[in-house]
Amino acid sequence: MKKTVIDFLLLDNKQLNKDNFQLTLQSPLPVSDIFPGQFINVEIKEATEIFLRRPFSILDVDYEKQTIALLVKILGRGSKKLTEARPGQTISAIFPLGKSFTLPDQNDRVLLIGGGSGVAPMLFLSKICGLKPENVTVLIGARSASDHIDVTAYQSYGQFYYTTEDGSLGEKGYVTNHPVFTEKLNQYTKIYTCGPDLMMKAIGRKAIDTNIFCEVSLENMMACGFGVCLCCVEDTKTGHKCVCTDGPVFNVNDLKW
Amino acid sequence: MKKTVIDFLLLDNKQLNKDNFQLTLQSPLPVSDIFPGQFINVEIKEATEIFLRRPFSILDVDYEKQTIALLVKILGRGSKKLTEARPGQTISAIFPLGKSFTLPDQNDRVLLIGGGSGVAPMLFLSKICGLKPENVTVLIGARSASDHIDVTAYQSYGQFYYTTEDGSLGEKGYVTNHPVFTEKLNQYTKIYTCGPDLMMKAIGRKAIDTNIFCEVSLENMMACGFGVCLCCVEDTKTGHKCVCTDGPVFNVNDLKW
Amino acid sequence: MVNLGIKIHNLDLKNPVMTASGTCGFGEEIADFLDLSLLGGMVVKGTTLKHREGNAYPRMAETPSGMLNAVGLQNKGIDNFISNIYPRIKDLDTHIIVNVNGSTIEDYVALTERLNELDRIPAIELNISCPNVKEGGMAFGISCPSAEAVVKAVRKVYGKTLIVKLSPNVTSIAEIAKAVEGQGADSVSLINTLLGMAVNAETRKPVLSTITGGLSGPAIKPIALRMVWQVYNAVKIPVIGMGGIMNATDALEFMIAGASAIQVGTALFIDPTIPVKIIDGISEYMERHKIQSVNEIIGSLQC
Amino acid sequence: MVNLGIKIHNLDLKNPVMTASGTCGFGEEIADFLDLSLLGGMVVKGTTLKHREGNAYPRMAETPSGMLNAVGLQNKGIDNFISNIYPRIKDLDTHIIVNVNGSTIEDYVALTERLNELDRIPAIELNISCPNVKEGGMAFGISCPSAEAVVKAVRKVYGKTLIVKLSPNVTSIAEIAKAVEGQGADSVSLINTLLGMAVNAETRKPVLSTITGGLSGPAIKPIALRMVWQVYNAVKIPVIGMGGIMNATDALEFMIAGASAIQVGTALFIDPTIPVKIIDGISEYMERHKIQSVNEIIGSLQC
Ligand SMILES: Cc1cc2nc3c(=O)[nH]c(=O)nc-3n(C[C@H](O)[C@H](O)[C@H](O)COP(=O)(O)OP(=O)(O)OC[C@H]3O[C@@H](n4cnc5c(N)ncnc54)[C@H](O)[C@@H]3O)c2cc1C
Ligand SMILES: Cc1cc2nc3c(=O)[nH]c(=O)nc-3n(C[C@H](O)[C@H](O)[C@H](O)COP(=O)(O)OP(=O)(O)OC[C@H]3O[C@@H](n4cnc5c(N)ncnc54)[C@H](O)[C@@H]3O)c2cc1C
Ligand SMILES: Cc1cc2nc3c(=O)[nH]c(=O)nc-3n(C[C@H](O)[C@H](O)[C@H](O)COP(=O)(O)O)c2cc1C
Ligand SMILES: Cc1cc2nc3c(=O)[nH]c(=O)nc-3n(C[C@H](O)[C@H](O)[C@H](O)COP(=O)(O)O)c2cc1C
Ligand code: FES
Ligand code: FES
């Protein structure tokens, strides 16, 4: 699909928990070939002193209805403002951006690890990867039970496990403390992850050590999102790469982790 | 009343015609000693690239209910945004600002001339001046009938006359073409006016020529509204005066008109 | 309780928050909003020897996240200040600093001498950076020799705290700062406004009567921060930072970059109570970060 | 139909709207959004002799109505440009201008000689104003003698249109403009970014890996407009204006102040289709004001 500046129509804005909202956007153009890891760069309208767009991963796509969904976590002024948008409002975004995760092969057993808003591309991937549910494990970490979002709609695509820092849901600790990660990692042929840098680094290093295919989705600060400003670079083994166009998905082996 | 930065509550926002809105604001503090000509400096919230506050005259005050009313005419981005404010919203404003018109004496016969949004202080003055209605004449000019606002609520305070540039309501032409102005001016002991600069200058010069007391309310561009920036100055016979603190009301004899 | 006190030369400020010249009048205009005794200091409107009418209207243009002004030092002159204003404000419980302006070195010296007599004016801010006057002003502040000359002359006649206000419209503000430090300045304050311009495309005329004016407000904050950091690294005297400070976070950024104190300017037009909010915000930050004395923040940037 | 054509030296532009170096890649990155053949010209990413990795991440900070960048001329070098990029973009129906950067005068000259060979590059923009590199860059652009030296050397080897891009981080940009005009520059473009800085108060660290970076966007528009007007009044060669242009009104303000053409930079990050909207907006303005040729707008400020 060609990159376009699109005026989406906000169909729905649902609060999932304290800080997380799910936005459903209607596209005036057909949405096609959208895959997990890709993102959209959203204009934050009528906000004092917000100048640049804000990037958000695609959480889901409905090709027929021509809608896309976003998971927006309140982090600062822009994300806050976006969660205050009302259905009926238009939202300008540049779309689609970035490269997606490498879809698994039929024989793969995959582990998807999401933390914070990084859960969005993981859910999308669980749905779209085409594997039998028993070959898809989704591990989601959050601070506390109340920070976890409801993933019922995706439950049929794989086995879901949770961690919380306070033990209020699933295993206590970080995702990297979960038995799936500490004990059963060798059962997986591919690991995919998106979330806080420290989490992804811990996962990535383990994948490198254990020689498992691993792709991570980075969230470097962006100005443009389509490869012209060169602000979002990650220092890879082959030099500075743009997270917005060469990524956001990278194979950990290409990174200097 | 002490100048204060107040968070008003917007009680009502009524569209009067295409470009004019009447806003009613609830003050958390008692409003006292507010007179026609005084103004308020309003923060325009969540508007892209609006930095300074915007000044608006007081249209009315309800001392008991602690409310004030504004007449806002859409001129640019800030006034537009303000007319989109919804009841229930808070509106920050600095209040009260400026000096009011000199209230007439019991024996005065006054002519109040308003143009555009300048009608606001004129209506307030008609209500508060304490004269018998037969001694109060209000002349209001606008481009066309549809640009005139409904003044029914003030009708009992004086005799009302209208002009329109296209003749669609009242006399055709400018306020200065109206017989009240061209023929009967000598019946009045005081003239008060607020509106476009050119209108006020024409009125003011005539008042000077005919030696009638005349006060005008200026709308110079302001940064602060309370006398610290010295941006709003008018070049008077006694030098640069701040429209926001020495005015906005000036006696025409003090101006270099 | 955190300790907010700082020192500018031998002047003890109860906190690092001052109001900037030309944006707080003589204090009286904002006294309705703000308990002036809470301020670390107050720099009053730019004063000249003689009465000045300033530039013609229009003097202001709103710009993205900022504004241009072309006031041109309108003020009633030093005699009026001494006889009418000073008696009314001299007993305020804050440091009153007078912003001193001249067209010639002699002007600056004569004005300083007059201010020297005033017990309750413990410091002057020598404005060699006003972009809105035809003579003097910024011309002194944009070259080292002329900046040195005026500071040298004033220093001779002034024994109290001498702050020199620097212009950002230069290739190297650090050089100018070093130059004035060399002539005995006790402190430098920066930045004054950046020279800018606004055009009305519809009328094809300049918006300001003077064509160009001084840019202030958040738009200039990144430039001001950089200059404060450069000057802090170049001189030993305390630096007073300003330019687009709107809240405590902005103020802290300046102090981290090297400012011993900060001035709030244009922000006052939008909310004259901001200085108190900034003082409170700095306290809150210090408590959160377990910082005892505000002095620990000054120049604490970790590069 | 209004006539939008303008001339920069002997280069005919179909309209005065170009995209700025470092903000449009090599055109290909924005071709999805924008029909490049509609542009008056396109200044491609800053190019150096050798491959450059640029500065470390983070390279960007959002600021009020603007942003700081510290990219540091990341590019694959001139060989890569000539063998890989040039063949792909050379047949675009717009003027492709290469932004030329060096650490030494020899670099600039060597790079210019290589570009001289390329038929479809009718002009270069000599960047003596990049604030984000340790060597060369802005250092050349902030003093008259060094600016003269580099322009003189390049002029000797370059016969096509030579545009020199000026730094705003100077006391007098008009002086620098006159200096480069004196050495045979065919045009000057301005402004490059203003040196700024961002601090993270919570971590007490600079936001950018390089501490300082270049400020762009609407925040700098008033400064850019003022400089364009000053330079327009100082030189005879055409001025190309930029700095915070977001829409047709901004573009017209620059042209009224003296710009023969304008460049759109940071605005592209927010909406890469803006150049077309600006072109349309200029036409609409000219029709409304009954202006036949866009040349009538250039420098039409009535002071
Ligand atoms: C490719 C990509 C995909 C993303 N997907 C999602 C998503 O699906 N859901 C979601 O909620 N968020 C996502 N993000 C993060 C989202 O873009 C940021 O949360 C948002 O831009 C913050 O804007 P703000 O105005 O709320 O915060 P600001 O007020 O601008 O900043 C608040 C704080 O957050 C920091 N910050 C801002 N942006 C980032 C960033 N990109 N990385 C790290 N720190 C940052 C700032 O430095 C500051 O300290 C994604 C980011 C990228 C680059
Ligand atoms: C003391 C005072 C009392 C006022 N009372 C009222 C009132 O009761 N009702 C009302 O509707 N308006 C009133 N105004 C005018 C009102 O302040 C402006 O219409 C408003 O500030 C315009 O803001 P904006 O953002 O909509 O326009 P902008 O987008 O800022 O400007 C649009 C255009 O209007 C011009 N403009 C903006 N402000 C002024 C001004 N103050 N004078 C002249 N031209 C201006 C600008 O130069 C520009 O060309 C008053 C102004 C003053 C100074
Ligand atoms: C309207 C106005 C008037 C000013 N007058 C003076 C002045 O008289 N003397 C002076 O040194 N600076 C003057 N300044 C500059 C400010 O003191 C301050 O240096 C500048 O505005 C940057 O700070 P800010 O962005 O917080 O306003 C003035 C600024 C404004 C906006
Ligand atoms: C991310 C970024 C990269 C830039 N790279 C270059 C460059 O390589 N060469 C150059 O001459 N200018 C470069 N610039 C400066 C712009 O071309 C332009 O001069 C400046 O940004 C001001 O215009 P604007 O406000 O419209 O962006 C860059 C600007 C940005 C924001
Ligand atoms: S965000 Fe601009 S290149 Fe990636
Ligand atoms: S608007 Fe600031 S002094 Fe009048």
Tab-separated table of C-alpha atoms and ligand atoms in Angstrom, chain B residues 39 41 220-233 241-246, chain C residues 29 60 269, ligand 6:
chain	number	residue	atom	x	y	z
B	39	PHE	CA	-12.923	43.852	29.698
B	41	ASN	CA	-8.544	38.692	28.918
B	220	ASN	CA	-5.624	48.153	20.268
B	221	MET	CA	-3.731	44.857	20.080
B	222	MET	CA	-2.744	43.698	23.524
B	223	ALA	CA	-0.202	41.302	24.940
B	224	CYS	CA	-0.855	41.501	28.696
B	225	GLY	CA	-3.986	43.550	29.279
B	226	PHE	CA	-2.876	44.841	32.685
B	227	GLY	CA	-0.291	47.464	31.961
B	228	VAL	CA	3.085	45.766	32.046
B	229	CYS	CA	4.011	45.166	28.400
B	230	LEU	CA	3.333	48.650	26.993
B	231	CYS	CA	2.309	47.127	23.662
B	232	CYS	CA	-1.237	48.491	23.422
B	233	VAL	CA	-0.384	52.180	23.474
B	241	LYS	CA	-1.163	55.820	26.963
B	242	CYS	CA	-1.917	52.177	27.636
B	243	VAL	CA	-5.268	51.241	26.204
B	244	CYS	CA	-5.526	48.395	28.695
B	245	THR	CA	-5.078	50.474	31.863
B	246	ASP	CA	-5.479	54.144	30.934
C	29	GLU	CA	0.967	46.568	38.002
C	60	MET	CA	3.353	43.699	19.119
C	269	PHE	CA	1.451	38.304	30.223
E	6	FES	S1	-1.608	45.195	26.792
E	6	FES	FE1	0.181	45.172	27.995
E	6	FES	S2	0.290	47.231	28.647
E	6	FES	FE2	-1.597	47.164	27.627
